[in-house]
Amino acid sequence: MFLVVAAAVVVLLHLYLWKRVVKDTTRTARWRRVGTVALAALAVLVLATLALPRRVGVDVARWFAWPGYLWFGLMFYLVVVLAVLELPRFAVRRTVATDESRRLFLARSAAVVAGVAASGITATGVVSALSAPEVRRLTVPIRRLDPAFSGFRIAVVSDIHLGPLLGRGHTERLVRMINEADADLVAMVGDLADGTVAELGHAAEPLRDLVSREGTFFVTGNHEYYSGHQQWVTELERLGLHYLHNTRTTLTRGGGRLDLAGIPDVTGQAFDDDPDLPAALAGRDGAAPVVLMAHQPVQVASAAEAGVDLQLSGHTHGGQLYPFHHIVALAQPAVSGLSKVDDTWLYVTNGAGFWGPPVRVGAPPDISILELVRR
């Protein structure tokens, strides 16, 4: 279903581009044919990039994923800029309706402006996506936090998205940055890879070198289920990471306690792996605060009902491609950063990688260091 919807959207967007960039800007049939063939080829490239990686494998997908996703990002911003230019185009349409030369000049000017603007935005977004993530540091006041845990630091990393475009070097850089932050605990909240362990296990190996006082804990995201989640769970446990599957662990320090719980992503429901927050919190001492790892922010509704103090999430990529942020906000209670639902804090990281186009606009990648303090 996703591929059917994606294919329909890709075709419609390319038809719009054909109308504005090819048909409206050309006078001769020859150049119109050239533009038509080029846009058709690019549309096929995008469709292949979306549909084929899981069928041909990561190694083969690398050959067309780079050009395919780069064009996808450029296409997105071409459409956005051209859509914005529809307003002035509409305003002057009547004044040039009977003048073919002025209509052609207007169409070509809009195409040039869109091309220059979209190229600049996309290039800036590529630099942001491929650069080292920002290290974001925040303080979160937690009720009932024992003084012994005041200053406790959690490194939150999500949406690493190893795959055709991001490999072992990406993981090594993240591990180095997290270790330099000297956190008490590392929380990986899903979407590590877009591919199988056989294809990407080598790229994930540096995770064994993560260092923190309490260890590294992880939960599944939606992309784990598309890539064989049980294989990845087994592999990450082999690398020394701790899986929180509808369960929790109690951390102790100087007589104080802090519960860390984790549940699968909601996508697990389609794979007989349902999130079960009551099971994760069963038997806990209500006097100790609890931090919940859950991939999607939308899971905070259940967390707030259960009295969770802080939920750590990812999934949104911070919107990744502005103005896509506004669409993400329709499906999630928060897109990025720290917010509150009832008495539950919700922190959503932008993620350390990207999905699809290697482009981030208005949502730089990050690793987040949350310092817990007593409220």
mmCIF file of C-alpha atoms in Angstrom:
data_model
loop_
_atom_site.group_PDB
_atom_site.id
_atom_site.type_symbol
_atom_site.label_atom_id
_atom_site.label_comp_id
_atom_site.label_asym_id
_atom_site.label_seq_id
_atom_site.Cartn_x
_atom_site.Cartn_y
_atom_site.Cartn_z
ATOM 1 C CA MET A 1 0.000 0.000 0.000
ATOM 2 C CA PHE A 2 2.844 2.383 0.849
ATOM 3 C CA LEU A 3 4.469 1.774 -2.517
ATOM 4 C CA VAL A 4 1.175 2.280 -4.371
ATOM 5 C CA VAL A 5 0.547 5.613 -2.637
ATOM 6 C CA ALA A 6 4.187 6.671 -3.064
ATOM 7 C CA ALA A 7 4.106 5.793 -6.770
ATOM 8 C CA ALA A 8 0.937 7.825 -7.287
ATOM 9 C CA VAL A 9 2.429 10.836 -5.496
ATOM 10 C CA VAL A 10 5.712 10.601 -7.439
ATOM 11 C CA VAL A 11 3.871 10.444 -10.772
ATOM 12 C CA LEU A 12 1.638 13.409 -9.904
ATOM 13 C CA LEU A 13 4.591 15.529 -8.771
ATOM 14 C CA HIS A 14 6.505 14.788 -11.957
ATOM 15 C CA LEU A 15 3.445 15.651 -14.048
ATOM 16 C CA TYR A 16 3.277 19.001 -12.266
ATOM 17 C CA LEU A 17 6.979 19.581 -12.910
ATOM 18 C CA TRP A 18 6.513 18.611 -16.569
ATOM 19 C CA LYS A 19 3.761 21.186 -16.933
ATOM 20 C CA ARG A 20 5.687 24.015 -15.289
ATOM 21 C CA VAL A 21 9.293 23.235 -16.264
ATOM 22 C CA VAL A 22 8.903 21.550 -19.667
ATOM 23 C CA LYS A 23 5.583 22.311 -21.367
ATOM 24 C CA ASP A 24 5.291 25.951 -20.262
ATOM 25 C CA THR A 25 8.932 26.835 -21.015
ATOM 26 C CA THR A 26 9.495 25.254 -24.448
ATOM 27 C CA ARG A 27 8.416 26.380 -27.899
ATOM 28 C CA THR A 28 9.691 23.545 -30.075
ATOM 29 C CA ALA A 29 8.540 19.937 -30.039
ATOM 30 C CA ARG A 30 12.158 18.726 -29.976
ATOM 31 C CA TRP A 31 13.047 20.352 -26.663
ATOM 32 C CA ARG A 32 9.707 19.359 -25.206
ATOM 33 C CA ARG A 33 10.440 15.727 -26.063
ATOM 34 C CA VAL A 34 13.895 15.989 -24.484
ATOM 35 C CA GLY A 35 12.450 17.424 -21.267
ATOM 36 C CA THR A 36 9.660 14.865 -21.213
ATOM 37 C CA VAL A 37 12.044 11.928 -21.588
ATOM 38 C CA ALA A 38 14.373 13.322 -18.919
ATOM 39 C CA LEU A 39 11.585 13.825 -16.371
ATOM 40 C CA ALA A 40 10.128 10.398 -17.147
ATOM 41 C CA ALA A 41 13.537 8.798 -16.558
ATOM 42 C CA LEU A 42 13.916 10.652 -13.258
ATOM 43 C CA ALA A 43 10.440 9.533 -12.172
ATOM 44 C CA VAL A 44 11.385 5.904 -12.899
ATOM 45 C CA LEU A 45 14.622 6.385 -10.956
ATOM 46 C CA VAL A 46 12.723 7.627 -7.894
ATOM 47 C CA LEU A 47 10.232 4.749 -8.095
ATOM 48 C CA ALA A 48 13.082 2.235 -8.372
ATOM 49 C CA THR A 49 14.842 3.857 -5.414
ATOM 50 C CA LEU A 50 11.714 3.532 -3.261
ATOM 51 C CA ALA A 51 10.741 0.019 -4.335
ATOM 52 C CA LEU A 52 13.888 -1.982 -5.053
ATOM 53 C CA PRO A 53 16.376 -1.783 -2.131
ATOM 54 C CA ARG A 54 14.719 -4.558 -0.112
ATOM 55 C CA ARG A 55 14.541 -6.730 -3.206
ATOM 56 C CA VAL A 56 18.030 -6.290 -4.622
ATOM 57 C CA GLY A 57 19.927 -5.765 -1.356
ATOM 58 C CA VAL A 58 21.848 -2.856 0.113
ATOM 59 C CA ASP A 59 25.032 -3.339 -1.929
ATOM 60 C CA VAL A 60 23.206 -3.146 -5.265
ATOM 61 C CA ALA A 61 20.862 -0.392 -4.060
ATOM 62 C CA ARG A 62 23.797 1.937 -3.372
ATOM 63 C CA TRP A 63 24.323 2.381 -7.121
ATOM 64 C CA PHE A 64 20.947 4.008 -7.712
ATOM 65 C CA ALA A 65 19.972 5.155 -4.201
ATOM 66 C CA TRP A 66 22.340 8.145 -4.209
ATOM 67 C CA PRO A 67 21.155 9.709 -7.492
ATOM 68 C CA GLY A 68 17.575 8.598 -6.858
ATOM 69 C CA TYR A 69 17.261 10.109 -3.394
ATOM 70 C CA LEU A 70 19.200 13.256 -4.324
ATOM 71 C CA TRP A 71 16.758 13.879 -7.167
ATOM 72 C CA PHE A 72 13.889 13.084 -4.786
ATOM 73 C CA GLY A 73 15.055 15.872 -2.457
ATOM 74 C CA LEU A 74 15.625 18.332 -5.302
ATOM 75 C CA MET A 75 12.260 17.439 -6.829
ATOM 76 C CA PHE A 76 10.522 18.081 -3.499
ATOM 77 C CA TYR A 77 11.893 21.603 -3.249
ATOM 78 C CA LEU A 78 11.287 22.335 -6.921
ATOM 79 C CA VAL A 79 7.635 21.533 -6.327
ATOM 80 C CA VAL A 80 7.533 23.587 -3.109
ATOM 81 C CA VAL A 81 9.098 26.680 -4.711
ATOM 82 C CA LEU A 82 6.972 26.401 -7.860
ATOM 83 C CA ALA A 83 3.857 26.043 -5.718
ATOM 84 C CA VAL A 84 4.765 29.242 -3.854
ATOM 85 C CA LEU A 85 5.306 31.001 -7.203
ATOM 86 C CA GLU A 86 1.780 30.057 -8.279
ATOM 87 C CA LEU A 87 0.503 33.070 -6.301
ATOM 88 C CA PRO A 88 2.374 35.768 -8.259
ATOM 89 C CA ARG A 89 1.798 33.771 -11.450
ATOM 90 C CA PHE A 90 -1.947 33.889 -10.810
ATOM 91 C CA ALA A 91 -1.785 37.615 -10.037
ATOM 92 C CA VAL A 92 -0.234 38.489 -13.409
ATOM 93 C CA ARG A 93 -1.883 35.801 -15.507
ATOM 94 C CA ARG A 94 -4.576 38.086 -16.928
ATOM 95 C CA THR A 95 -2.092 40.761 -17.966
ATOM 96 C CA VAL A 96 -0.064 38.293 -20.070
ATOM 97 C CA ALA A 97 -2.905 36.029 -21.236
ATOM 98 C CA THR A 98 -2.778 37.256 -24.836
ATOM 99 C CA ASP A 99 0.969 37.840 -25.091
ATOM 100 C CA GLU A 100 2.809 34.610 -25.882
ATOM 101 C CA SER A 101 6.270 36.134 -25.469
ATOM 102 C CA ARG A 102 5.469 37.471 -22.004
ATOM 103 C CA ARG A 103 3.877 34.159 -20.985
ATOM 104 C CA LEU A 104 7.000 32.310 -22.062
ATOM 105 C CA PHE A 105 9.246 34.790 -20.240
ATOM 106 C CA LEU A 106 7.152 34.434 -17.071
ATOM 107 C CA ALA A 107 7.236 30.626 -17.231
ATOM 108 C CA ARG A 108 10.980 30.504 -17.844
ATOM 109 C CA SER A 109 11.675 33.017 -15.099
ATOM 110 C CA ALA A 110 9.658 30.965 -12.613
ATOM 111 C CA ALA A 111 11.489 27.791 -13.672
ATOM 112 C CA VAL A 112 14.906 29.455 -13.265
ATOM 113 C CA VAL A 113 14.010 30.916 -9.859
ATOM 114 C CA ALA A 114 12.675 27.544 -8.720
ATOM 115 C CA GLY A 115 15.759 25.731 -10.003
ATOM 116 C CA VAL A 116 18.207 28.068 -8.300
ATOM 117 C CA ALA A 117 16.271 28.172 -5.016
ATOM 118 C CA ALA A 118 15.639 24.430 -4.901
ATOM 119 C CA SER A 119 19.272 23.640 -5.711
ATOM 120 C CA GLY A 120 20.505 25.953 -2.959
ATOM 121 C CA ILE A 121 18.089 24.569 -0.373
ATOM 122 C CA THR A 122 18.878 20.971 -1.320
ATOM 123 C CA ALA A 123 22.644 21.505 -1.253
ATOM 124 C CA THR A 124 22.415 23.114 2.186
ATOM 125 C CA GLY A 125 20.228 20.237 3.340
ATOM 126 C CA VAL A 126 22.724 17.650 2.098
ATOM 127 C CA VAL A 127 25.519 19.321 4.064
ATOM 128 C CA SER A 128 23.321 19.302 7.183
ATOM 129 C CA ALA A 129 22.310 15.648 6.774
ATOM 130 C CA LEU A 130 25.844 14.360 6.182
ATOM 131 C CA SER A 131 27.581 16.506 8.801
ATOM 132 C CA ALA A 132 28.268 15.350 12.353
ATOM 133 C CA PRO A 133 25.115 15.499 14.479
ATOM 134 C CA GLU A 134 24.653 18.351 16.913
ATOM 135 C CA VAL A 135 25.040 17.454 20.581
ATOM 136 C CA ARG A 136 21.967 18.913 22.248
ATOM 137 C CA ARG A 137 22.066 19.274 26.030
ATOM 138 C CA LEU A 138 18.912 19.750 28.074
ATOM 139 C CA THR A 139 17.930 19.637 31.715
ATOM 140 C CA VAL A 140 14.737 17.798 32.661
ATOM 141 C CA PRO A 141 13.185 18.306 36.120
ATOM 142 C CA ILE A 142 11.837 15.007 37.443
ATOM 143 C CA ARG A 143 9.480 14.737 40.395
ATOM 144 C CA ARG A 144 10.400 12.162 43.021
ATOM 145 C CA LEU A 145 13.959 11.969 41.685
ATOM 146 C CA ASP A 146 16.252 10.830 44.456
ATOM 147 C CA PRO A 147 19.080 13.320 45.119
ATOM 148 C CA ALA A 148 21.531 10.552 44.300
ATOM 149 C CA PHE A 149 20.319 10.660 40.680
ATOM 150 C CA SER A 150 20.400 14.437 40.346
ATOM 151 C CA GLY A 151 22.683 15.179 37.405
ATOM 152 C CA PHE A 152 22.150 11.711 35.891
ATOM 153 C CA ARG A 153 22.822 12.026 32.140
ATOM 154 C CA ILE A 154 21.113 9.990 29.432
ATOM 155 C CA ALA A 155 22.481 10.030 25.890
ATOM 156 C CA VAL A 156 19.530 9.640 23.523
ATOM 157 C CA VAL A 157 20.157 8.482 19.958
ATOM 158 C CA SER A 158 17.592 7.377 17.420
ATOM 159 C CA ASP A 159 16.935 6.893 13.716
ATOM 160 C CA ILE A 160 20.508 6.017 12.777
ATOM 161 C CA HIS A 161 19.189 4.430 9.564
ATOM 162 C CA LEU A 162 22.119 2.369 8.376
ATOM 163 C CA GLY A 163 21.442 1.387 4.776
ATOM 164 C CA PRO A 164 22.431 2.123 1.181
ATOM 165 C CA LEU A 165 23.540 5.680 2.040
ATOM 166 C CA LEU A 166 24.907 5.353 5.581
ATOM 167 C CA GLY A 167 27.379 2.708 6.681
ATOM 168 C CA ARG A 168 30.013 1.786 9.223
ATOM 169 C CA GLY A 169 31.695 5.205 9.183
ATOM 170 C CA HIS A 170 28.407 6.764 10.293
ATOM 171 C CA THR A 171 28.192 4.385 13.245
ATOM 172 C CA GLU A 172 31.811 4.946 14.237
ATOM 173 C CA ARG A 173 31.301 8.701 14.338
ATOM 174 C CA LEU A 174 28.181 8.374 16.492
ATOM 175 C CA VAL A 175 29.898 6.023 18.927
ATOM 176 C CA ARG A 176 32.850 8.377 19.252
ATOM 177 C CA MET A 177 30.579 11.376 19.906
ATOM 178 C CA ILE A 178 28.431 9.542 22.454
ATOM 179 C CA ASN A 179 31.477 8.262 24.331
ATOM 180 C CA GLU A 180 32.935 11.774 24.422
ATOM 181 C CA ALA A 181 29.723 12.997 26.089
ATOM 182 C CA ASP A 182 30.510 10.751 29.095
ATOM 183 C CA ALA A 183 26.856 9.823 29.750
ATOM 184 C CA ASP A 184 25.602 7.660 32.594
ATOM 185 C CA LEU A 185 23.368 5.673 30.236
ATOM 186 C CA VAL A 186 22.789 5.392 26.487
ATOM 187 C CA ALA A 187 19.220 5.031 25.173
ATOM 188 C CA MET A 188 18.748 3.928 21.547
ATOM 189 C CA VAL A 189 15.097 4.421 20.675
ATOM 190 C CA GLY A 190 14.706 2.626 17.373
ATOM 191 C CA ASP A 191 15.268 2.653 13.610
ATOM 192 C CA LEU A 192 18.857 1.502 13.548
ATOM 193 C CA ALA A 193 18.883 -0.011 10.061
ATOM 194 C CA ASP A 194 17.139 -0.346 6.720
ATOM 195 C CA GLY A 195 18.373 -3.771 5.759
ATOM 196 C CA THR A 196 19.156 -7.180 7.197
ATOM 197 C CA VAL A 197 21.878 -8.149 9.652
ATOM 198 C CA ALA A 198 23.626 -10.028 6.856
ATOM 199 C CA GLU A 199 23.835 -6.807 4.854
ATOM 200 C CA LEU A 200 24.424 -4.248 7.611
ATOM 201 C CA GLY A 201 25.730 -6.176 10.614
ATOM 202 C CA HIS A 202 29.270 -5.038 9.813
ATOM 203 C CA ALA A 203 28.109 -1.414 9.788
ATOM 204 C CA ALA A 204 26.486 -1.822 13.223
ATOM 205 C CA GLU A 205 29.502 -3.519 14.867
ATOM 206 C CA PRO A 206 31.012 -0.310 16.325
ATOM 207 C CA LEU A 207 28.033 -0.146 18.703
ATOM 208 C CA ARG A 208 29.864 -2.713 20.828
ATOM 209 C CA ASP A 209 32.291 0.085 21.745
ATOM 210 C CA LEU A 210 29.662 2.319 23.376
ATOM 211 C CA VAL A 211 30.710 3.161 26.922
ATOM 212 C CA SER A 212 28.552 4.434 29.789
ATOM 213 C CA ARG A 213 28.256 3.730 33.497
ATOM 214 C CA GLU A 214 24.924 1.884 33.284
ATOM 215 C CA GLY A 215 25.209 0.462 29.770
ATOM 216 C CA THR A 216 23.315 0.872 26.493
ATOM 217 C CA PHE A 217 19.618 0.003 26.218
ATOM 218 C CA PHE A 218 17.495 -0.187 23.085
ATOM 219 C CA VAL A 219 13.943 -0.671 21.827
ATOM 220 C CA THR A 220 12.621 -1.411 18.347
ATOM 221 C CA GLY A 221 11.417 1.201 15.889
ATOM 222 C CA ASN A 222 9.162 0.674 12.901
ATOM 223 C CA HIS A 223 12.066 0.081 10.498
ATOM 224 C CA GLU A 224 13.352 -2.846 12.543
ATOM 225 C CA TYR A 225 10.170 -4.698 11.619
ATOM 226 C CA TYR A 226 10.712 -4.060 7.922
ATOM 227 C CA SER A 227 14.256 -5.447 8.205
ATOM 228 C CA GLY A 228 13.768 -8.531 10.396
ATOM 229 C CA HIS A 229 13.474 -7.243 13.940
ATOM 230 C CA GLN A 230 14.323 -10.488 15.715
ATOM 231 C CA GLN A 231 17.609 -10.752 13.796
ATOM 232 C CA TRP A 232 18.520 -7.253 14.892
ATOM 233 C CA VAL A 233 17.550 -7.885 18.504
ATOM 234 C CA THR A 234 19.800 -10.948 18.583
ATOM 235 C CA GLU A 235 22.652 -9.069 16.915
ATOM 236 C CA LEU A 236 22.477 -6.047 19.213
ATOM 237 C CA GLU A 237 22.380 -8.253 22.294
ATOM 238 C CA ARG A 238 25.459 -10.030 20.913
ATOM 239 C CA LEU A 239 27.151 -6.630 20.725
ATOM 240 C CA GLY A 240 26.425 -6.067 24.413
ATOM 241 C CA LEU A 241 23.328 -3.852 24.225
ATOM 242 C CA HIS A 242 20.344 -4.499 26.512
ATOM 243 C CA TYR A 243 16.898 -5.014 24.980
ATOM 244 C CA LEU A 244 13.893 -3.646 26.854
ATOM 245 C CA HIS A 245 10.922 -5.552 25.478
ATOM 246 C CA ASN A 246 7.822 -4.685 27.497
ATOM 247 C CA THR A 247 10.011 -4.750 30.552
ATOM 248 C CA ARG A 248 12.069 -2.505 32.790
ATOM 249 C CA THR A 249 15.224 -2.417 34.797
ATOM 250 C CA THR A 250 15.808 -0.640 38.084
ATOM 251 C CA LEU A 251 18.924 1.476 38.426
ATOM 252 C CA THR A 252 20.259 2.096 41.920
ATOM 253 C CA ARG A 253 22.608 4.776 43.163
ATOM 254 C CA GLY A 254 23.348 5.726 46.766
ATOM 255 C CA GLY A 255 20.129 4.139 47.986
ATOM 256 C CA GLY A 256 18.027 5.878 45.312
ATOM 257 C CA ARG A 257 16.171 4.138 42.494
ATOM 258 C CA LEU A 258 15.270 5.019 38.915
ATOM 259 C CA ASP A 259 13.241 2.730 36.653
ATOM 260 C CA LEU A 260 14.023 2.483 32.947
ATOM 261 C CA ALA A 261 11.307 0.796 30.859
ATOM 262 C CA GLY A 262 10.974 0.008 27.181
ATOM 263 C CA ILE A 263 8.209 -1.058 24.793
ATOM 264 C CA PRO A 264 8.183 -2.034 21.093
ATOM 265 C CA ASP A 265 7.050 0.373 18.423
ATOM 266 C CA VAL A 266 3.343 0.388 17.541
ATOM 267 C CA THR A 267 4.273 -1.151 14.168
ATOM 268 C CA GLY A 268 5.026 -4.334 16.099
ATOM 269 C CA GLN A 269 1.288 -4.970 16.327
ATOM 270 C CA ALA A 270 1.364 -6.131 12.696
ATOM 271 C CA PHE A 271 4.207 -8.546 13.510
ATOM 272 C CA ASP A 272 2.742 -10.190 16.651
ATOM 273 C CA ASP A 273 4.943 -7.993 18.826
ATOM 274 C CA ASP A 274 2.566 -5.638 20.591
ATOM 275 C CA PRO A 275 3.720 -2.868 22.930
ATOM 276 C CA ASP A 276 2.486 -3.651 26.444
ATOM 277 C CA LEU A 277 3.132 -0.759 28.804
ATOM 278 C CA PRO A 278 1.280 -2.296 31.795
ATOM 279 C CA ALA A 279 3.553 -5.341 31.539
ATOM 280 C CA ALA A 280 6.612 -3.102 31.339
ATOM 281 C CA LEU A 281 5.613 -1.272 34.513
ATOM 282 C CA ALA A 282 4.183 -4.228 36.443
ATOM 283 C CA GLY A 283 5.426 -4.654 39.983
ATOM 284 C CA ARG A 284 7.378 -1.414 40.155
ATOM 285 C CA ASP A 285 7.642 0.735 43.237
ATOM 286 C CA GLY A 286 5.579 3.851 42.504
ATOM 287 C CA ALA A 287 7.841 5.939 44.716
ATOM 288 C CA ALA A 288 10.645 5.802 42.134
ATOM 289 C CA PRO A 289 10.434 7.826 38.899
ATOM 290 C CA VAL A 290 10.270 5.977 35.598
ATOM 291 C CA VAL A 291 11.789 6.806 32.217
ATOM 292 C CA LEU A 292 10.175 5.109 29.225
ATOM 293 C CA MET A 293 11.836 4.332 25.896
ATOM 294 C CA ALA A 294 9.240 4.262 23.083
ATOM 295 C CA HIS A 295 10.058 4.938 19.444
ATOM 296 C CA GLN A 296 7.043 7.034 18.439
ATOM 297 C CA PRO A 297 5.949 10.150 20.347
ATOM 298 C CA VAL A 298 2.310 9.131 19.893
ATOM 299 C CA GLN A 299 2.878 6.427 22.504
ATOM 300 C CA VAL A 300 3.011 9.165 25.155
ATOM 301 C CA ALA A 301 -0.760 9.059 25.544
ATOM 302 C CA SER A 302 -0.512 5.681 27.283
ATOM 303 C CA ALA A 303 2.608 6.784 29.134
ATOM 304 C CA ALA A 304 0.829 9.792 30.626
ATOM 305 C CA GLU A 305 -2.069 7.626 31.790
ATOM 306 C CA ALA A 306 0.411 5.270 33.457
ATOM 307 C CA GLY A 307 2.208 8.073 35.296
ATOM 308 C CA VAL A 308 5.504 7.850 33.400
ATOM 309 C CA ASP A 309 7.814 10.732 34.296
ATOM 310 C CA LEU A 310 9.749 10.995 31.023
ATOM 311 C CA GLN A 311 9.330 9.369 27.615
ATOM 312 C CA LEU A 312 12.247 9.219 25.152
ATOM 313 C CA SER A 313 11.268 9.001 21.479
ATOM 314 C CA GLY A 314 12.452 9.564 17.921
ATOM 315 C CA HIS A 315 10.737 8.590 14.660
ATOM 316 C CA THR A 316 9.840 12.084 13.424
ATOM 317 C CA HIS A 317 13.349 13.122 12.283
ATOM 318 C CA GLY A 318 12.245 16.555 13.454
ATOM 319 C CA GLY A 319 10.305 16.736 10.190
ATOM 320 C CA GLN A 320 13.566 16.335 8.197
ATOM 321 C CA LEU A 321 12.362 18.371 5.181
ATOM 322 C CA TYR A 322 10.707 21.686 5.974
ATOM 323 C CA PRO A 323 7.736 22.323 5.568
ATOM 324 C CA PHE A 324 7.054 18.578 6.038
ATOM 325 C CA HIS A 325 7.222 19.318 9.793
ATOM 326 C CA HIS A 326 3.628 20.540 9.663
ATOM 327 C CA ILE A 327 2.398 17.235 8.209
ATOM 328 C CA VAL A 328 4.270 15.225 10.859
ATOM 329 C CA ALA A 329 2.623 17.366 13.542
ATOM 330 C CA LEU A 330 -0.778 16.117 12.386
ATOM 331 C CA ALA A 331 0.164 12.536 13.315
ATOM 332 C CA GLN A 332 2.388 13.053 16.378
ATOM 333 C CA PRO A 333 1.917 15.073 19.597
ATOM 334 C CA ALA A 334 5.405 16.572 19.183
ATOM 335 C CA VAL A 335 7.887 16.804 16.324
ATOM 336 C CA SER A 336 11.098 17.740 18.126
ATOM 337 C CA GLY A 337 12.433 18.735 21.526
ATOM 338 C CA LEU A 338 11.016 18.724 25.044
ATOM 339 C CA SER A 339 7.307 19.083 25.750
ATOM 340 C CA LYS A 340 4.794 17.910 28.308
ATOM 341 C CA VAL A 341 1.638 15.806 28.196
ATOM 342 C CA ASP A 342 -0.199 16.077 31.500
ATOM 343 C CA ASP A 343 2.529 15.305 34.075
ATOM 344 C CA THR A 344 4.720 13.361 31.633
ATOM 345 C CA TRP A 345 7.717 14.920 29.927
ATOM 346 C CA LEU A 346 8.169 13.915 26.292
ATOM 347 C CA TYR A 347 11.518 14.304 24.587
ATOM 348 C CA VAL A 348 11.744 13.763 20.819
ATOM 349 C CA THR A 349 15.173 13.671 19.212
ATOM 350 C CA ASN A 350 15.633 14.672 15.564
ATOM 351 C CA GLY A 351 17.580 11.463 15.069
ATOM 352 C CA ALA A 352 21.174 10.942 14.022
ATOM 353 C CA GLY A 353 20.590 9.816 10.429
ATOM 354 C CA PHE A 354 17.953 10.302 7.764
ATOM 355 C CA TRP A 355 15.470 8.286 5.759
ATOM 356 C CA GLY A 356 15.128 8.711 2.022
ATOM 357 C CA PRO A 357 16.802 11.850 0.659
ATOM 358 C CA PRO A 358 20.160 12.651 2.307
ATOM 359 C CA VAL A 359 18.716 16.085 2.994
ATOM 360 C CA ARG A 360 17.763 17.853 6.235
ATOM 361 C CA VAL A 361 16.226 21.313 6.160
ATOM 362 C CA GLY A 362 15.199 22.922 9.438
ATOM 363 C CA ALA A 363 15.896 19.728 11.372
ATOM 364 C CA PRO A 364 19.626 19.043 11.852
ATOM 365 C CA PRO A 365 20.612 15.578 13.098
ATOM 366 C CA ASP A 366 21.353 15.323 16.774
ATOM 367 C CA ILE A 367 22.528 13.258 19.711
ATOM 368 C CA SER A 368 20.800 14.469 22.859
ATOM 369 C CA ILE A 369 22.183 14.529 26.378
ATOM 370 C CA LEU A 370 19.393 14.824 28.944
ATOM 371 C CA GLU A 371 20.414 15.687 32.474
ATOM 372 C CA LEU A 372 17.866 14.721 35.125
ATOM 373 C CA VAL A 373 17.451 17.046 38.083
ATOM 374 C CA ARG A 374 15.216 16.930 41.126
ATOM 375 C CA ARG A 375 12.062 19.020 40.841
#
